[in-house]
mmCIF file of C-alpha atoms in Angstrom:
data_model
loop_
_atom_site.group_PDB
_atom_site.id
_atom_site.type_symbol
_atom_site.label_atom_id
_atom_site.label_comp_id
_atom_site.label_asym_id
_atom_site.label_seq_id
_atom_site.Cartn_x
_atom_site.Cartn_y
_atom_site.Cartn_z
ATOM 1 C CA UNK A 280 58.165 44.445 -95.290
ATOM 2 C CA UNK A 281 60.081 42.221 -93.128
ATOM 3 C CA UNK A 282 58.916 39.158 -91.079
ATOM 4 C CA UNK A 283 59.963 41.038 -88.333
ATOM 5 C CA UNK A 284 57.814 44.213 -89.175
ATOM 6 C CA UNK A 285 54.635 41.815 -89.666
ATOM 7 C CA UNK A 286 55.393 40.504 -86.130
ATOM 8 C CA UNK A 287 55.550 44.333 -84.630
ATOM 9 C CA UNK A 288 51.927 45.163 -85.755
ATOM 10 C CA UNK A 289 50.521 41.942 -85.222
ATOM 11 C CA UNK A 290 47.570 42.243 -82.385
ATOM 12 C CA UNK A 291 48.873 41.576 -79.135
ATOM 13 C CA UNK A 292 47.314 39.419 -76.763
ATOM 14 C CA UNK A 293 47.016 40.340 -72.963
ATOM 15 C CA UNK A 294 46.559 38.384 -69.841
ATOM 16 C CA UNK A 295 43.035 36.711 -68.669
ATOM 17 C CA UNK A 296 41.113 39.203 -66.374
ATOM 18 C CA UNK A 297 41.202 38.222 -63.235
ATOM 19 C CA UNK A 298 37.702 37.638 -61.076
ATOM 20 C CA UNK A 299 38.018 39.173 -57.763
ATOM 21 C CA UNK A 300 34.140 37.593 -56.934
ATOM 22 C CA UNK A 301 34.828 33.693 -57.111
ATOM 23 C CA UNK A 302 35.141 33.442 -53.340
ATOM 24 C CA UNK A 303 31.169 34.172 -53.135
ATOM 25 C CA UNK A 304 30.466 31.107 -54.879
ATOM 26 C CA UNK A 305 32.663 29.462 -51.700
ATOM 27 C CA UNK A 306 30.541 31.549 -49.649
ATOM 28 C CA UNK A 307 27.373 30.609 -50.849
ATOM 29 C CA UNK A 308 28.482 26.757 -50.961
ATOM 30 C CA UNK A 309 29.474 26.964 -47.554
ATOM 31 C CA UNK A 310 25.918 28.717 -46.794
ATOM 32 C CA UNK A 311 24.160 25.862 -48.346
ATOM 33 C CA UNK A 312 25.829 23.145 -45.984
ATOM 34 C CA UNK A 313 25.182 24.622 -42.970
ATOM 35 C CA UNK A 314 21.352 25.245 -43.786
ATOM 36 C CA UNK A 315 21.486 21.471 -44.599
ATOM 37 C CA UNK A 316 23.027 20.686 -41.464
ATOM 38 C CA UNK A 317 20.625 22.380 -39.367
ATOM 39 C CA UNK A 318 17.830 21.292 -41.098
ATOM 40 C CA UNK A 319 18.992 17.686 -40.018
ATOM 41 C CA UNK A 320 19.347 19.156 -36.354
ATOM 42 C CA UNK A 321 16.176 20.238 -36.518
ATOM 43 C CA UNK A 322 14.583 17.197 -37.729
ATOM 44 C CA UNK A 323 16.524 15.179 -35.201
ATOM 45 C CA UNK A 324 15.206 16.652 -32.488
ATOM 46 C CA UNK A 325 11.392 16.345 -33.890
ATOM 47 C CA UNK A 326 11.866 12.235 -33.136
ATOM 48 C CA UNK A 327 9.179 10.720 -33.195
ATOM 49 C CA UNK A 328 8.819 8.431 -30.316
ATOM 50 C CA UNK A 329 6.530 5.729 -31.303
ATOM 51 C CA UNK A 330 8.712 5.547 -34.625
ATOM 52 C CA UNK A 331 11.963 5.292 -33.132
ATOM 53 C CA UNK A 332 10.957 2.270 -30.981
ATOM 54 C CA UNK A 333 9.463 0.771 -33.607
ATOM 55 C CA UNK A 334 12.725 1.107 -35.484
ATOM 56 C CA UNK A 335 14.989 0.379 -32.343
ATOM 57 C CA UNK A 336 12.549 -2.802 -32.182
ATOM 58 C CA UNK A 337 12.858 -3.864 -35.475
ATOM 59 C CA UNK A 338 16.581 -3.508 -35.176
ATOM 60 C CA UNK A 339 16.720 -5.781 -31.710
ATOM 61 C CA UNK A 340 14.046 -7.963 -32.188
ATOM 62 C CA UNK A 341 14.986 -10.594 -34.518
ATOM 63 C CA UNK A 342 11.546 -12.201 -35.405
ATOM 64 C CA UNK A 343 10.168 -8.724 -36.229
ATOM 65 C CA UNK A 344 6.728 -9.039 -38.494
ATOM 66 C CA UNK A 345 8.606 -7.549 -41.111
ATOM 67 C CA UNK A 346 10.668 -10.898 -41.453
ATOM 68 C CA UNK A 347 7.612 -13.383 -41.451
ATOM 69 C CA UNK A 348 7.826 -15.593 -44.392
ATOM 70 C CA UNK A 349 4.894 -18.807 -45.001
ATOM 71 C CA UNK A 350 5.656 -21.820 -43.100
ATOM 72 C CA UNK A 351 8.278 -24.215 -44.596
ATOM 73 C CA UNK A 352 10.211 -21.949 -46.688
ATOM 74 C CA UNK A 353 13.328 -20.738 -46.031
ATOM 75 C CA UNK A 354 12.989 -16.659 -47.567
ATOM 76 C CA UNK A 355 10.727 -14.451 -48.991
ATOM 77 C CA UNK A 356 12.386 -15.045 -52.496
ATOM 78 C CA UNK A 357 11.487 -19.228 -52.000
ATOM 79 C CA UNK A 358 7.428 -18.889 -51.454
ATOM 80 C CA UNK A 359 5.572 -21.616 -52.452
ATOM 81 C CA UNK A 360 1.666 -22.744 -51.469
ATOM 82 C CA UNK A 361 2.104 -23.968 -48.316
ATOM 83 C CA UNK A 362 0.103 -25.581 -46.132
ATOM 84 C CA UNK A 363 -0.095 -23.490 -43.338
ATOM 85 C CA UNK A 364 -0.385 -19.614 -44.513
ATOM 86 C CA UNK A 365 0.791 -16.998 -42.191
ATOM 87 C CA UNK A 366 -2.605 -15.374 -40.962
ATOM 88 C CA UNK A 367 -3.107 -11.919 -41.779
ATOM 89 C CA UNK A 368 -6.298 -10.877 -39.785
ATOM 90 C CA UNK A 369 -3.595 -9.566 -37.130
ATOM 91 C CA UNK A 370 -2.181 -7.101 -39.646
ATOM 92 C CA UNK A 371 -6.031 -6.382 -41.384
ATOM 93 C CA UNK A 372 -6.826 -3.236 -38.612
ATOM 94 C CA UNK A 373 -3.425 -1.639 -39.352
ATOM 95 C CA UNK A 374 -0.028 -1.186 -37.942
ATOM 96 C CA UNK A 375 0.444 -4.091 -35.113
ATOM 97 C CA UNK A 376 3.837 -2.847 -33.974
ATOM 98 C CA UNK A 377 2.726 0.502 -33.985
ATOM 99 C CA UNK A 378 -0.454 -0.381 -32.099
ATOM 100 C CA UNK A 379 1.686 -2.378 -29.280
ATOM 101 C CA UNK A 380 4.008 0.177 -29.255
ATOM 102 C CA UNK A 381 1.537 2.987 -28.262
ATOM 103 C CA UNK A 382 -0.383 0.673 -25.401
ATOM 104 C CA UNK A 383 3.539 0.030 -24.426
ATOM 105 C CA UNK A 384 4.357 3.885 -24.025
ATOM 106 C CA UNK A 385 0.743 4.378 -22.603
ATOM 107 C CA UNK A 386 1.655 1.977 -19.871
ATOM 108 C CA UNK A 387 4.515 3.703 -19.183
ATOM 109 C CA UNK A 388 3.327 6.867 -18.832
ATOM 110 C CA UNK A 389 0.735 5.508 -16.301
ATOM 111 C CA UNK A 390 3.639 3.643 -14.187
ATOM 112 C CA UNK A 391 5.312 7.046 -14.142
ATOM 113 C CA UNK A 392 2.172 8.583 -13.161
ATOM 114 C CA UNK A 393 1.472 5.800 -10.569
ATOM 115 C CA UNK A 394 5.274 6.423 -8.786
ATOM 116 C CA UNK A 395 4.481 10.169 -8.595
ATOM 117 C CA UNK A 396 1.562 9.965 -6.539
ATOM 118 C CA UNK A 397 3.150 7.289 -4.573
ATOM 119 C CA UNK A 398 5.694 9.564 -3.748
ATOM 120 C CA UNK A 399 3.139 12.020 -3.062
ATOM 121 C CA UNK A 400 0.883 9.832 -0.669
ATOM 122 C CA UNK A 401 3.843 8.717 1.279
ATOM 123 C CA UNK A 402 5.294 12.553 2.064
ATOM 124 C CA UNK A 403 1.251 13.212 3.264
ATOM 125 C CA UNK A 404 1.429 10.225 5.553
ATOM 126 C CA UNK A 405 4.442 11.312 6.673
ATOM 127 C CA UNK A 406 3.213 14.765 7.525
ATOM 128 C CA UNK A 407 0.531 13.168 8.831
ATOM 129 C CA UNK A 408 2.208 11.088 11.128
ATOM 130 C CA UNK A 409 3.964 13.916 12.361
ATOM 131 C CA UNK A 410 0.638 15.753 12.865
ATOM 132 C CA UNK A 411 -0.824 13.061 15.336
ATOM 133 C CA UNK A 412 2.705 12.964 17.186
ATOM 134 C CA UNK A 413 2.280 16.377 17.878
ATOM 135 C CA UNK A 414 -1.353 15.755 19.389
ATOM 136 C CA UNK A 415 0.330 12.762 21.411
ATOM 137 C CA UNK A 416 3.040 14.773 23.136
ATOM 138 C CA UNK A 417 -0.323 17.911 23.715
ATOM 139 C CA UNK A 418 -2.488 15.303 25.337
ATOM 140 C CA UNK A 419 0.667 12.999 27.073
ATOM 141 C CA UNK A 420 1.633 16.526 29.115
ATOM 142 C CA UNK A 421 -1.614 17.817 30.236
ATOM 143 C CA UNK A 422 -2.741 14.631 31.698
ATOM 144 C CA UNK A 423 0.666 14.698 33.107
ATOM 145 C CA UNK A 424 -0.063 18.001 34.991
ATOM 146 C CA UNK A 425 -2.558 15.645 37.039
ATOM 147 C CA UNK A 426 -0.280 12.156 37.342
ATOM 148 C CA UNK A 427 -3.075 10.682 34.817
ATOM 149 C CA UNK A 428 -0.701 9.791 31.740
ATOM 150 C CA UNK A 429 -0.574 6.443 32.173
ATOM 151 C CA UNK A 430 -4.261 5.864 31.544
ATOM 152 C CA UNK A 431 -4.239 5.990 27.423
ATOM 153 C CA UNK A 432 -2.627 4.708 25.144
ATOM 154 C CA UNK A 433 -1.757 5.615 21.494
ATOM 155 C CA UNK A 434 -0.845 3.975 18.095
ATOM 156 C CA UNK A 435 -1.678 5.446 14.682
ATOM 157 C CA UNK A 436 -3.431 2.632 12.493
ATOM 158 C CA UNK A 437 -4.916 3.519 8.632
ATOM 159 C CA UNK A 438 -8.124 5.036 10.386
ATOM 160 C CA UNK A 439 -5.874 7.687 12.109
ATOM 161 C CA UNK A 440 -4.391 8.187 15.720
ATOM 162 C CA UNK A 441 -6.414 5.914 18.332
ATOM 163 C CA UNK A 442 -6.075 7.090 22.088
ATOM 164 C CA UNK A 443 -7.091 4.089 24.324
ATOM 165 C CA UNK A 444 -8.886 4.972 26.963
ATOM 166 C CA UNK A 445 -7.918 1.786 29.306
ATOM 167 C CA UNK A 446 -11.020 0.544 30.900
ATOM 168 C CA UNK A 447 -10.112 -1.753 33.484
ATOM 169 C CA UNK A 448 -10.197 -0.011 37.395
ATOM 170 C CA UNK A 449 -9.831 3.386 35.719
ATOM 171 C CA UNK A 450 -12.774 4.112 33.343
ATOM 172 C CA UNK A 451 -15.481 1.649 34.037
ATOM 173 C CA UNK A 452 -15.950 -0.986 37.002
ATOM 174 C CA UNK A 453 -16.522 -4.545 35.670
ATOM 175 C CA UNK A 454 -20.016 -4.979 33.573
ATOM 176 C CA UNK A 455 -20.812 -1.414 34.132
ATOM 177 C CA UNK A 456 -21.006 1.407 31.765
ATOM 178 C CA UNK A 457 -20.803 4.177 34.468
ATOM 179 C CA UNK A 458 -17.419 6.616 33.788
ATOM 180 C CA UNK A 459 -15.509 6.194 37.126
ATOM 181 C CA UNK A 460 -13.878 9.467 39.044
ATOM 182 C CA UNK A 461 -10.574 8.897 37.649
ATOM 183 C CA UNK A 462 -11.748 8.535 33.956
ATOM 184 C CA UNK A 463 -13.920 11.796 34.502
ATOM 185 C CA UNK A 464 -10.611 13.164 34.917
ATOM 186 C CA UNK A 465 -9.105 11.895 32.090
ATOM 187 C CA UNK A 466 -11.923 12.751 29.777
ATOM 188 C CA UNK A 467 -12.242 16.267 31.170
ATOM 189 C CA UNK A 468 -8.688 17.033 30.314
ATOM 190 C CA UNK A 469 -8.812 14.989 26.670
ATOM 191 C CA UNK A 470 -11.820 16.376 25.387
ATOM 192 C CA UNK A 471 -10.925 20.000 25.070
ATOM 193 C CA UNK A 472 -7.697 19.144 23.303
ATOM 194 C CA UNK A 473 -9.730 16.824 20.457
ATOM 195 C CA UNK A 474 -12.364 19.793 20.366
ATOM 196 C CA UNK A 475 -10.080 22.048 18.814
ATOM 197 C CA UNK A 476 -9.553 19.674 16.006
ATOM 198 C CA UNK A 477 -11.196 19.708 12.755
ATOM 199 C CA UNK A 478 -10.902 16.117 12.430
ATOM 200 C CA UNK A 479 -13.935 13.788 12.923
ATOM 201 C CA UNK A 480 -13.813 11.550 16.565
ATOM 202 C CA UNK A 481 -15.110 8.145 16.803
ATOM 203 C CA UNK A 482 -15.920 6.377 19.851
ATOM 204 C CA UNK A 483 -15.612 2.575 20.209
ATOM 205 C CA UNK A 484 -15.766 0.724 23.241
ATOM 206 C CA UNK A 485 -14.578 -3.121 23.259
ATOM 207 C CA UNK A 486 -14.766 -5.821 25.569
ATOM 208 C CA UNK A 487 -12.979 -8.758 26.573
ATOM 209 C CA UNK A 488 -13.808 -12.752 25.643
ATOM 210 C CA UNK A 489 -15.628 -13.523 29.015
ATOM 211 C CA UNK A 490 -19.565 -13.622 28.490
ATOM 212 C CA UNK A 491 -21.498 -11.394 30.136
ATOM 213 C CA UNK A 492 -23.879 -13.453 32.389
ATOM 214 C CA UNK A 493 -26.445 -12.055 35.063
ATOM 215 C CA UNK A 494 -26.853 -8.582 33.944
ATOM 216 C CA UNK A 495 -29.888 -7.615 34.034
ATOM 217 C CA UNK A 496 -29.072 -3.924 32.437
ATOM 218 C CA UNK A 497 -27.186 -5.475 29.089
ATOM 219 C CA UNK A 498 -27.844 -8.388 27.113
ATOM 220 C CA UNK A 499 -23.881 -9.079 26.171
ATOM 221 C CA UNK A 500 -20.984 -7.812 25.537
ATOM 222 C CA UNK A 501 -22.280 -6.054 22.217
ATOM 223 C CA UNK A 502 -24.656 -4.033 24.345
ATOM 224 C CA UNK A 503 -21.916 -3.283 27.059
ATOM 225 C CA UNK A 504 -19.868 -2.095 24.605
ATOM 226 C CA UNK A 505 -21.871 -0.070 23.015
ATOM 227 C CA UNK A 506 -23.058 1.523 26.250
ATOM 228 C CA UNK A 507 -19.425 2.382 27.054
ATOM 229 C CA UNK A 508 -19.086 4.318 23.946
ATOM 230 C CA UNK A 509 -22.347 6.067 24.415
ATOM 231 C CA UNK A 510 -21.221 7.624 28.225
ATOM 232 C CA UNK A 511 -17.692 9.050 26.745
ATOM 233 C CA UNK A 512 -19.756 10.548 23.643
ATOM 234 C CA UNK A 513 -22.140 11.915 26.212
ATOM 235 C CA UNK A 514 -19.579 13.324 28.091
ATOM 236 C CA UNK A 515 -17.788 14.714 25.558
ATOM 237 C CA UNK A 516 -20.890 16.688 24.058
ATOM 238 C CA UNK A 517 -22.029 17.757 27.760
ATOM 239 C CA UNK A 518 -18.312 18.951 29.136
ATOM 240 C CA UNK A 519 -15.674 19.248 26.222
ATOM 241 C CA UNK A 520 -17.864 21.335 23.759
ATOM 242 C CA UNK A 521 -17.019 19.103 20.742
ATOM 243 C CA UNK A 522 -20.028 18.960 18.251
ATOM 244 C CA UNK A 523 -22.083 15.961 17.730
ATOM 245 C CA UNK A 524 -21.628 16.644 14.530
ATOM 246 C CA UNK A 525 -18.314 15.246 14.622
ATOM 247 C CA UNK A 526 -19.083 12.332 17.008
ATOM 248 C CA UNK A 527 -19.741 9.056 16.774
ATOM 249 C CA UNK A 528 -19.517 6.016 19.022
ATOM 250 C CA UNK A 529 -19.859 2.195 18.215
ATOM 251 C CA UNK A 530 -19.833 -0.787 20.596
ATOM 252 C CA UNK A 531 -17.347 -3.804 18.637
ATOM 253 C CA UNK A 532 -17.960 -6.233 22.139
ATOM 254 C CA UNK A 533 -14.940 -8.421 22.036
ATOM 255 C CA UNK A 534 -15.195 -8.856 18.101
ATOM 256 C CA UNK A 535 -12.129 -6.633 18.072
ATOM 257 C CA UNK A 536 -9.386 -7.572 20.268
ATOM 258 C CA UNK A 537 -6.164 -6.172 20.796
ATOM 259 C CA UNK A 538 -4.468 -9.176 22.070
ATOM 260 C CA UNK A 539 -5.392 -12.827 21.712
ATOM 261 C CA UNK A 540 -7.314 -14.941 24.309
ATOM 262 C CA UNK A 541 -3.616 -16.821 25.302
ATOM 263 C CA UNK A 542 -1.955 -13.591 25.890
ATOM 264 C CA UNK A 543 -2.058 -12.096 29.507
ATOM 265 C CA UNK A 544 -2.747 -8.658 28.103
ATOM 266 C CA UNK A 545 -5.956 -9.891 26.774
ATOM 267 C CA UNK A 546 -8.219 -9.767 29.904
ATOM 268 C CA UNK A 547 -7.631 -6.136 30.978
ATOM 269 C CA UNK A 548 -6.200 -4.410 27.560
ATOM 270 C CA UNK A 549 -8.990 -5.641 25.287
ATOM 271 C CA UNK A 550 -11.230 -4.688 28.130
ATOM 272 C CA UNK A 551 -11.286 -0.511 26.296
ATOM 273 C CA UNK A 552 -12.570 2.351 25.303
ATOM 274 C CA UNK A 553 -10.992 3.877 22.052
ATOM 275 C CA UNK A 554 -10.839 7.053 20.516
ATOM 276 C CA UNK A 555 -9.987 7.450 16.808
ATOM 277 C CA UNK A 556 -8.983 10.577 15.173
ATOM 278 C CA UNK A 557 -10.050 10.230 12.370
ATOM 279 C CA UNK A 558 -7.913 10.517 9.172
ATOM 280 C CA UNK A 559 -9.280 12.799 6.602
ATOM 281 C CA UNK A 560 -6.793 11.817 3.737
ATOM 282 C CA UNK A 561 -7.816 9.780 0.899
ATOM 283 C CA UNK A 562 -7.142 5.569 1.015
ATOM 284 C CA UNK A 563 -3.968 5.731 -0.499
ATOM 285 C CA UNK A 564 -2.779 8.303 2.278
ATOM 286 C CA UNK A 565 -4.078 6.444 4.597
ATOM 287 C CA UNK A 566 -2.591 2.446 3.594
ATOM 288 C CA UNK A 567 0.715 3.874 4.824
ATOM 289 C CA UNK A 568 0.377 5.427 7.701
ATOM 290 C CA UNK A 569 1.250 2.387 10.273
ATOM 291 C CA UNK A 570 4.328 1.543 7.573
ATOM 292 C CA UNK A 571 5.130 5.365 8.311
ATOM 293 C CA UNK A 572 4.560 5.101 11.720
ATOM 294 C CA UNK A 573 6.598 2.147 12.906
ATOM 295 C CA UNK A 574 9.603 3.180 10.534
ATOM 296 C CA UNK A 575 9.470 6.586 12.010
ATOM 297 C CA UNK A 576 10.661 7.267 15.955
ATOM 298 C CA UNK A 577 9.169 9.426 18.246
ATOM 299 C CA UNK A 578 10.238 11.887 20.655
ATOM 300 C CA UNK A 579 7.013 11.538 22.475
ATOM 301 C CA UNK A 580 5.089 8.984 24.440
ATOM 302 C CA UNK A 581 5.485 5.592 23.991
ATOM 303 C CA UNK A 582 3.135 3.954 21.443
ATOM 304 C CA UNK A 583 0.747 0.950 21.830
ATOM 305 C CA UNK A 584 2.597 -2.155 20.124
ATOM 306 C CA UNK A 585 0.304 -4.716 19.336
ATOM 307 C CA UNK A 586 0.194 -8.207 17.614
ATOM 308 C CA UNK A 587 -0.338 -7.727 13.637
ATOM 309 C CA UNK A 588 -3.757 -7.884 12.204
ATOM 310 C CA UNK A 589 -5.117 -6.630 15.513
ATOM 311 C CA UNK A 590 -8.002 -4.863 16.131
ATOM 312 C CA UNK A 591 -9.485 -5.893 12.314
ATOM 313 C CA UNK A 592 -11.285 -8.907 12.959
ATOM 314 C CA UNK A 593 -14.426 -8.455 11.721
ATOM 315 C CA UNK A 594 -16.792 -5.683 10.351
ATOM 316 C CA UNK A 595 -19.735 -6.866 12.008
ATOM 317 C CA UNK A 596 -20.558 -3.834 14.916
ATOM 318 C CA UNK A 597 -23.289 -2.474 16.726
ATOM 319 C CA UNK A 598 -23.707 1.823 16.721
ATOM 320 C CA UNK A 599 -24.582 3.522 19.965
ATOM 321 C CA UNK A 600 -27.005 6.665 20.506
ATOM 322 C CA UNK A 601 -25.825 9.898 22.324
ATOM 323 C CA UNK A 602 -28.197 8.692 24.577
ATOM 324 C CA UNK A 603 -26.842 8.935 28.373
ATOM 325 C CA UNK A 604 -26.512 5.116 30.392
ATOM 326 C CA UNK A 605 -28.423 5.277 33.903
ATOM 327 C CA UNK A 606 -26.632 4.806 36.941
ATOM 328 C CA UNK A 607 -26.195 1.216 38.286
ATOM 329 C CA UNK A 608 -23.923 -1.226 40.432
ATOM 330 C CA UNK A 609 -25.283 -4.539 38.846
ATOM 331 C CA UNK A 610 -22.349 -6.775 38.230
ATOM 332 C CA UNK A 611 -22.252 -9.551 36.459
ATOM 333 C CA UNK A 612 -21.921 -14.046 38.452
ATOM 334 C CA UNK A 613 -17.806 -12.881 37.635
ATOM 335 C CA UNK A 614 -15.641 -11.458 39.872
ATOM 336 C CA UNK A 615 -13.299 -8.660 38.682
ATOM 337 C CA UNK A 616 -10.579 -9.854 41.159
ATOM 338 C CA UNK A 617 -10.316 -13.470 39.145
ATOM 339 C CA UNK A 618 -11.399 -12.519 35.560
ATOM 340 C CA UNK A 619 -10.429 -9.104 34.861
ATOM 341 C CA UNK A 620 -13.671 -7.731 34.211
ATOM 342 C CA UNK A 621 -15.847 -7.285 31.019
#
C-alpha cells in the first residue's frame, strides 16, 4: 500500500470543542467584586467614632503616646537604661487616648445639649415678653378710658412684668399708708385685669432715702413700706376678686431704689408701690428676659428705663399681713412740698 493510502485511513483529528459557558466564570468574578465592594460600604459607614479620632489624632498629633520612647534616646530601636523611665501608671487602667477621647465627645455632646436649650429658653422669653406686652397695652387702655394712664409704670425685669404704682400725690399722701381717691381708681380698674391671670402677684411697696421721723403710727420706712403693700393687697382681695392665694405683699423701705440719692427722680419715683407679675418659667427663662426686653420694641406704652443694677440692692425685706392699715393724717416733722414725701 502506498504512503499515500496509509495517510487516507489514518485517524483524523477535529477541532477543540468550543465552551459556550466560560462567560459565567466572568459573571461570577464580577459577582464576587461587587459583594466585596459593598461589604467595604457597609463597614464604612459602621465608623466608629471614638476610633476614628483616635486615629485622626494619632495622625495630627505628633507626640502621640504611641511615639514615646525613654528619655535620652533618640528611637525605640536605641533603648538603653536610662535614668529617667517614661512612667507607665498613666497607661496601667487602660487605653488613655481612648479614655480622653470619650470625656472629649462626652463634652461635646453636653455643649450641644447646652446650645439647644439655650435656644429653647431664649424663644420662651421671647414669647414671654410678648405675653406681658400684651397685658401692658390691656391695662395702658382701660386706665386710659378714665385719663389715669399716666399713673404706672412698666418694665419687665427676671421676676416678670412690674407695674409701678407711682406713689407720690396719687396713691398715698406723704408718711401715710391710706390709698388716696385717685389710686382707688387706678386699683379698681388694674385689679380685675391681673385677676384673670394665672400668674402669681406680688406686692412691694418702697420708700425713698429720707427717714421717717415723728410718726407715731410707723417706726420707719420698713414699716411704711410694708403698710403700703398691705392696703393695695387688701384692696385687691376686697374689690378685684383675685385670691389670696396668689397674693403677696412685702415692704423693701428704701433698701430698693430705683434711682440713686443724686438723681432728681429719686425723691418721688423711689417713693412706690410695685406690682410684679410674676414669672412662672424656670431661671434660665427667666435670666433673659430684660436682654429680651430691651432688644425687643414695643408697640405699646412706654417702658420704665432705669439705671442698671436697680432695684437689686439687697435681699434683706420685711413681709406684710393682709391685714387692713387704719385711717390716719399723721405726717411726719417733713414737709411734702420740700422733700417729696416718704
Amino acid at each position: 500500500m502506498s504512503a499515500a493510502g496509509k495517510r487516507r485511513h489514518k485517524h483524523e483529528e477535529h477541532d477543540e470543542h468550543v465552551n459556550h459557558e466560560r462567560w459565567l466564570v466572568s459573571y461570577a468574578d464580577m459577582l464576587t467584586v461587587l459583594m466585596a465592594l459593598f461589604i467595604v460600604l457597609f463597614a464604612l459607614s459602621q465608623v466608629d467614632v471614638v476610633k476614628f479620632a483616635q486615629f485622626k489624632a494619632g495622625m495630627t498629633d505628633g507626640e502621640s503616646a504611641s511615639n514615646l520612647v525613654l528619655p535620652g534616646n533618640d528611637g525605640i530601636n536605641q533603648i538603653d537604661n536610662g535614668q529617667d523611665p517614661v512612667d507607665l501608671a498613666p497607661f496601667a487602667g487602660g487605653d488613655p487616648m481612648q479614655s480622653l477621647t470619650v470625656a472629649q465627645a462626652v463634652q461635646e455632646a453636653q455643649d450641644a445639649a447646652d446650645t439647644q436649650r439655650s435656644v429653647s429658653d431664649l424663644q420662651k422669653a421671647i414669647a414671654e415678653v410678648a405675653g406681658y406686652r400684651e397685658l401692658e397695652a390691656r391695662i395702658d387702655a382701660a386706665l386710659a378710658a378714665g385719663g389715669d394712664q399716666d399713673q404706672v409704670t412698666y418694665r419687665i425685669t427676671s421676676d416678670g412684668l412690674v407695674i409701678g404704682l407711682v406713689a407720690d400725690n396719687v396713691f398715698f399722701e406723704n408718711a401715710s399708708a391710706d390709698v388716696m381717691p385717685t389710686g382707688l381708681d387706678v386699683l379698681d380698674v388694674v385689679g380685675p385685669i391681673l385677676a384673670q391671670l394665672p400668674n402669681e402677684i406680688a406686692v412691694q411697696g418702697h420708700t425713698n432715702s429720707l427717714p421717717l421721723r415723728g410718726n407715731a403710727r410707723y417706726r420707719d420706712n420698713w414699716d411704711l413700706s410694708s403698710a403700703r403693700a398691705n392696703s393695695v393687697l387688701t384692696h385687691f382681695t376686697g374689690r378685684a376678686g383675685i385670691s389670696d392665694q396668689r397674693l403677696s405683699s412685702t415692704g423693701y423701705g428704701s433698701a430698693r431704689p430705683l434711682y440713686p440719692d443724686a438723681d432728681p427722680r429719686a425723691l418721688a419715683g423711689n417713693r412706690r408701690v410695685d406690682l410684679v407679675v410674676a414669672s412662672p418659667s424656670p431661671e434660665s427663662v427667666k435670666a433673659l428676659l430684660p436682654q429680651v426686653a430691651q432688644n425687643t420694641p414695643t408697640d405699646g406704652p412706654a417702658e420704665l428705663d432705669v439705671p442698671t443694677g436697680a432695684d437689686a440692692t439687697t435681699e434683706s425685706t420685711t413681709t406684710g399681713t393682709a391685714t387692713a392699715v387704719p385711717a390716719s393724717t399723721t405726717t411726719d416733722t417733713h414737709s411734702a412740698s420740700t422733700t417729696g414725701g416718704h
